[in-house]
PDB file of C-alpha atoms in Angstrom:
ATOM      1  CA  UNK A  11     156.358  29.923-126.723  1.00 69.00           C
ATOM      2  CA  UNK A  12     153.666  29.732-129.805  1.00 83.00           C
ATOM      3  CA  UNK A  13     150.256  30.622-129.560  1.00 86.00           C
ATOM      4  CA  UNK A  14     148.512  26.766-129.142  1.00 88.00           C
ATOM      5  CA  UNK A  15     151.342  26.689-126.079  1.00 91.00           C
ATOM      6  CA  UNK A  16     150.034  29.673-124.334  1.00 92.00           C
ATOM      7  CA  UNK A  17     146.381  28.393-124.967  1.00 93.00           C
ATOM      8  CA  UNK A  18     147.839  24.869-123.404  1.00 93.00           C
ATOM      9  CA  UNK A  19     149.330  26.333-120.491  1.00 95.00           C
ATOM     10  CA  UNK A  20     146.438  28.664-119.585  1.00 95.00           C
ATOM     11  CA  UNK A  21     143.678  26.029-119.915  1.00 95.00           C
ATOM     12  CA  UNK A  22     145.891  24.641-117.452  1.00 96.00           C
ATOM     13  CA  UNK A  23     146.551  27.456-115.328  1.00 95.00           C
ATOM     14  CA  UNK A  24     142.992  27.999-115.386  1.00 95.00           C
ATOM     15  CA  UNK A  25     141.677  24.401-114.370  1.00 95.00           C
ATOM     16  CA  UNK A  26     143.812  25.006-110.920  1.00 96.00           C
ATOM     17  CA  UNK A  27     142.812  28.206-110.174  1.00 95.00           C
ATOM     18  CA  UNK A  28     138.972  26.918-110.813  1.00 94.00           C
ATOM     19  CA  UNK A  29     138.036  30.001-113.386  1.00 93.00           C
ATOM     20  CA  UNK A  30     135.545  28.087-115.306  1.00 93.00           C
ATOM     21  CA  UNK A  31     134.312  31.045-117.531  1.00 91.00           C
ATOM     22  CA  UNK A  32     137.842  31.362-118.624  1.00 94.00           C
ATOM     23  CA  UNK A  33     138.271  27.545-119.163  1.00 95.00           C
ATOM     24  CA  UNK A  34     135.138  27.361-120.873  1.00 95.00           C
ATOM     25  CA  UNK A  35     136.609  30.102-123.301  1.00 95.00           C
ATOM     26  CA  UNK A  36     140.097  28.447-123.760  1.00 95.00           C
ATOM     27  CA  UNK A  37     137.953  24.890-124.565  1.00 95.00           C
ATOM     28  CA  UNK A  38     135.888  26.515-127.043  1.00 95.00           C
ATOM     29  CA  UNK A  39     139.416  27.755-128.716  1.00 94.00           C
ATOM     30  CA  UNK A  40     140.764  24.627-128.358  1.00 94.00           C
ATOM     31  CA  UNK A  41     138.015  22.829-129.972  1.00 94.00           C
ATOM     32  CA  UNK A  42     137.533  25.461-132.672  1.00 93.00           C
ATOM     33  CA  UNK A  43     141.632  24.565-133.491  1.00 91.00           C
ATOM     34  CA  UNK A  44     141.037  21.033-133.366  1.00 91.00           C
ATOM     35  CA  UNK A  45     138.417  21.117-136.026  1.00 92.00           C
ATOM     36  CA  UNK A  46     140.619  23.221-138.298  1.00 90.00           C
ATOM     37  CA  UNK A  47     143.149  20.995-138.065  1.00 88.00           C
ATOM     38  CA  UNK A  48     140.519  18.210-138.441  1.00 88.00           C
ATOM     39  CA  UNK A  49     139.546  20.068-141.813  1.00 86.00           C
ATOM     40  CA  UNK A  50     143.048  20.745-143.285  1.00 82.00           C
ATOM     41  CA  UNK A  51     144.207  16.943-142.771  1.00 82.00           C
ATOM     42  CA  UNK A  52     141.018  16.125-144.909  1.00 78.00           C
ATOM     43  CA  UNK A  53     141.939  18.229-147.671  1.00 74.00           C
ATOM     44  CA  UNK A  54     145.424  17.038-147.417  1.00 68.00           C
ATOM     45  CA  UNK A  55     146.756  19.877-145.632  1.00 59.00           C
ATOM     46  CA  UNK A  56     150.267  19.244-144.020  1.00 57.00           C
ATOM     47  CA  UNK A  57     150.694  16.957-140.981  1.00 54.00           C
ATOM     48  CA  UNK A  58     152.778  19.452-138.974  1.00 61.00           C
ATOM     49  CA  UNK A  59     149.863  21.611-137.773  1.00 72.00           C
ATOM     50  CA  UNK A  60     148.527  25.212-138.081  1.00 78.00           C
ATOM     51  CA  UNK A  61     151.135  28.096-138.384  1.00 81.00           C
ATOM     52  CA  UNK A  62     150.144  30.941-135.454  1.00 80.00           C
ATOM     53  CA  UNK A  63     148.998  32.944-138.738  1.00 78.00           C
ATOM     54  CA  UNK A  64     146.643  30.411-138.856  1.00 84.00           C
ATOM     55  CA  UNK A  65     145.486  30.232-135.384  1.00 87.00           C
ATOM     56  CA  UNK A  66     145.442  33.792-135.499  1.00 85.00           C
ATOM     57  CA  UNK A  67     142.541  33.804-138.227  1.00 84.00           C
ATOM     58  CA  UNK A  68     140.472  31.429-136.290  1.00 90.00           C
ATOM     59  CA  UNK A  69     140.756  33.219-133.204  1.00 90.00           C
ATOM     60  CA  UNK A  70     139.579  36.690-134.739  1.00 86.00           C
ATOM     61  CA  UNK A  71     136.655  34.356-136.830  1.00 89.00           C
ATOM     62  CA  UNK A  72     135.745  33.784-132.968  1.00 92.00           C
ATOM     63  CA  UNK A  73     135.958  37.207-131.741  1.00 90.00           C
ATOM     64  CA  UNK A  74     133.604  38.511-134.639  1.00 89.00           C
ATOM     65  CA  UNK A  75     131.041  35.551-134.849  1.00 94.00           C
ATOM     66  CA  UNK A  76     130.787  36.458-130.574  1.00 94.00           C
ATOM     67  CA  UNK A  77     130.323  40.484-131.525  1.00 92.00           C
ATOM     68  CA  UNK A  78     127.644  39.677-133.487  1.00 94.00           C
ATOM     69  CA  UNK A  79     126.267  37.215-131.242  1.00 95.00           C
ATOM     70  CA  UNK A  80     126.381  39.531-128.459  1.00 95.00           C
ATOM     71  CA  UNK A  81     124.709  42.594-130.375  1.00 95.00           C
ATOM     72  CA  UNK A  82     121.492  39.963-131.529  1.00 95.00           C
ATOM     73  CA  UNK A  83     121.522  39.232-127.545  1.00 95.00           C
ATOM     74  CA  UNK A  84     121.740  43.305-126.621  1.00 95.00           C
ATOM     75  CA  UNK A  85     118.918  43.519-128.993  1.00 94.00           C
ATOM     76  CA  UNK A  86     116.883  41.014-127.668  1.00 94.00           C
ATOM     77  CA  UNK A  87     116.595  42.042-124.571  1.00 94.00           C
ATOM     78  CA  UNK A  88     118.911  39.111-123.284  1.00 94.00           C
ATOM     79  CA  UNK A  89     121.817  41.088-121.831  1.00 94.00           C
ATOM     80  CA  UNK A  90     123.449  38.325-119.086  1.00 95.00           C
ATOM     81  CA  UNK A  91     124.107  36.192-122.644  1.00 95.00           C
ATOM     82  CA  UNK A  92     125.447  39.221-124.315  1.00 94.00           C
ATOM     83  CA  UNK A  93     127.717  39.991-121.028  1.00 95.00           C
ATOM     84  CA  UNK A  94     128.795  36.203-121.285  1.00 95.00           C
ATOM     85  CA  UNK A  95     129.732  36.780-125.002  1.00 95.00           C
ATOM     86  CA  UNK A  96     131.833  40.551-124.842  1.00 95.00           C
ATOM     87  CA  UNK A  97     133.526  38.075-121.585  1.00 95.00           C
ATOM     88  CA  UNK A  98     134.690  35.215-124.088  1.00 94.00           C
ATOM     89  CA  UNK A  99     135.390  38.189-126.702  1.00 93.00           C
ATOM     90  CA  UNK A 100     138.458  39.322-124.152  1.00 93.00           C
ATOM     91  CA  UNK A 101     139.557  36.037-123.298  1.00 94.00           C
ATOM     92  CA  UNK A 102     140.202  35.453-127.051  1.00 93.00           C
ATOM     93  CA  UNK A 103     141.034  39.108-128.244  1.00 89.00           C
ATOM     94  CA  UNK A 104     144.053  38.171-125.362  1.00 90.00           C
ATOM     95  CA  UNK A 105     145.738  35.558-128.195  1.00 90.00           C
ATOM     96  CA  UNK A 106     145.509  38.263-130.106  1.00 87.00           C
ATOM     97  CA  UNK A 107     148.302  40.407-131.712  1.00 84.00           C
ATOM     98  CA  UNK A 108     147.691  44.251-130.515  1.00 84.00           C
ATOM     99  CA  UNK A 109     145.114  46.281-133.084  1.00 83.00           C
ATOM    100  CA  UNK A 110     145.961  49.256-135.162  1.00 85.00           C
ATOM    101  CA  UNK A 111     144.363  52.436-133.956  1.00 87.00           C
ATOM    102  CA  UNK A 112     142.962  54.952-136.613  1.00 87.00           C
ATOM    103  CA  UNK A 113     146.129  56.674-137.836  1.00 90.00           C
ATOM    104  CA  UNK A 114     148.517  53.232-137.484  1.00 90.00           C
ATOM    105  CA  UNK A 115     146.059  51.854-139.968  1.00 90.00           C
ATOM    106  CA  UNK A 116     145.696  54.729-142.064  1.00 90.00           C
ATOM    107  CA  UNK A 117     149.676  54.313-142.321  1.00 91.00           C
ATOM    108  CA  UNK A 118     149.598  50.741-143.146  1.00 91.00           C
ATOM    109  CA  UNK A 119     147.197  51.604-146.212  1.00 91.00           C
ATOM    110  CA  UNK A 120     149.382  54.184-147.529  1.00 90.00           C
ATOM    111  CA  UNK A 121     152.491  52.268-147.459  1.00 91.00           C
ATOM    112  CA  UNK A 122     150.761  49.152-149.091  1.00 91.00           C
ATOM    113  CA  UNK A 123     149.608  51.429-151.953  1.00 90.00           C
ATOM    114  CA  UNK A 124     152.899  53.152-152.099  1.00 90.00           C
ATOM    115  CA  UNK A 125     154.813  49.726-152.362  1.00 91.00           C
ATOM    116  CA  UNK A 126     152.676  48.198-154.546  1.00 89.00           C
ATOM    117  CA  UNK A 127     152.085  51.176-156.671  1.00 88.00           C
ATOM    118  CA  UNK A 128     148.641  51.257-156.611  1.00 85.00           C
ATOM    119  CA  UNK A 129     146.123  53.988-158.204  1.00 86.00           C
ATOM    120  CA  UNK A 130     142.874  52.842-159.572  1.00 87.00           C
ATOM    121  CA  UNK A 131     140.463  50.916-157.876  1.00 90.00           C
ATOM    122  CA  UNK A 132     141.513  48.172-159.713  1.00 91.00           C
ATOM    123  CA  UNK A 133     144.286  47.271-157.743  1.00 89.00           C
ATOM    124  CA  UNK A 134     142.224  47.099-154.771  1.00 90.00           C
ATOM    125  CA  UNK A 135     142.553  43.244-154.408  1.00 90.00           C
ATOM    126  CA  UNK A 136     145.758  43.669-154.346  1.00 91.00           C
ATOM    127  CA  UNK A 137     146.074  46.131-151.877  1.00 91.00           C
ATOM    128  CA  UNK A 138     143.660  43.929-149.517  1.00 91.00           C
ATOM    129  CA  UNK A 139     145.683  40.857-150.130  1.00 90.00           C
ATOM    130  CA  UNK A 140     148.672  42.335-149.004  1.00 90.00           C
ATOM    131  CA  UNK A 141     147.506  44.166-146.229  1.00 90.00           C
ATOM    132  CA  UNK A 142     145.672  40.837-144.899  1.00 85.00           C
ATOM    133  CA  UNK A 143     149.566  38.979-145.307  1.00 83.00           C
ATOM    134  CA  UNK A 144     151.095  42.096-143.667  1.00 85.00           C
ATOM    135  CA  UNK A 145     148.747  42.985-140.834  1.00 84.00           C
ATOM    136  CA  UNK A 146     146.524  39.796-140.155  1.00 75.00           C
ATOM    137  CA  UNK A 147     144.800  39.897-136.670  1.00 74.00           C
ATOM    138  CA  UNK A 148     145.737  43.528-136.208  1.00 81.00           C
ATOM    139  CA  UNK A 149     142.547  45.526-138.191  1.00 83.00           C
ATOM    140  CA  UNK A 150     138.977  44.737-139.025  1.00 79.00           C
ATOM    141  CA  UNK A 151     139.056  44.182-142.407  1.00 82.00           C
ATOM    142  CA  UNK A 152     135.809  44.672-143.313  1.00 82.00           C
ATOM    143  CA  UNK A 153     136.235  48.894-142.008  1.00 85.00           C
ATOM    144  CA  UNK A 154     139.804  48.747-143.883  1.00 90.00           C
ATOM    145  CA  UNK A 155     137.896  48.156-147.297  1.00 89.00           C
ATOM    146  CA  UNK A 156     136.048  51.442-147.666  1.00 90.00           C
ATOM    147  CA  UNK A 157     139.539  53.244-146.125  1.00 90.00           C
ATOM    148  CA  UNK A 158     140.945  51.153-149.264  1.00 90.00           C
ATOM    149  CA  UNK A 159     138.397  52.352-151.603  1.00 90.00           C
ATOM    150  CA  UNK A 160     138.723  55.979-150.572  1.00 88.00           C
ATOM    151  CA  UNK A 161     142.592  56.056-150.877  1.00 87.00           C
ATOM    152  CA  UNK A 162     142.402  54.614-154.075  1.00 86.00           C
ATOM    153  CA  UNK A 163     139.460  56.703-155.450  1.00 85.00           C
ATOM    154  CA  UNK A 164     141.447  60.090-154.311  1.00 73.00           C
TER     155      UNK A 164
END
């Protein structure tokens, strides 16, 4: 089963067991997918949908526009909104593929600079690119750029 099946089949499982903050959640990624698609048919994208790679980008878009939404509402003083958000945040981070710890990603790095023979800062794009085809969904790639930057630096 894809990922815009499980999202399906849990809006659905959700509407009959009445959990509206976890319907609300699945609507919002629903809608957020719709409008992607939306986009990428106006652009001339292809008619056969997004790829899970896809949905996978949106949904971690989502999970980082609601962390920073929740730490503006933490310091605000408003922290029922900022409970609401870190709740949405593991509805979503659940269509998620599993994140790298520390060393896993530390690992990753290495054997993308290894493969692609990378030395200088430079070849730091590179590096990125193919660690965001490799690994998408599974590190935050804005802490994997200094990581980057020191491995290629040393």
């Amino acid at each position: 089963m894809g990922l815009r099946e499980r999202i399906t089949a849990d809006t659905k499982d959700a509407m009959k067991a009445k959990d509206s903050a976890r319907l609300s959640t699945l609507r919002l990624i629903s809608a957020a997918i719709k409008d992607r698609e939306i986009a990428a048919r106006g652009e001339g994208g292809d008619e056969a949908g997004l790829s899970d790679a896809d949905l996978t980008a949106i949904l971690s878009k989502m999970v980082k526009q609601r962390q920073e939404s929740a730490k503006a509402y933490e310091e605000g003083g408003r922290l029922e909104l900022a409970e609401r958000e870190q709740a949405e945040i593991t509805v979503i981070q659940g269509y998620l593929p599993r994140q790298l710890d520390a060393e896993e990603t530390q690992a990753a790095i290495d054997a993308v600079v290894s493969d692609l023979g990378a030395s200088t800062i430079r070849d730091m794009g590179r590096v990125m690119a193919e660690l965001r085809e490799r690994h998408a969904g599974q590190m935050d790639f804005g802490a994997v750029g200094p990581m980057v930057k020191d491995r290629l630096m040393a």
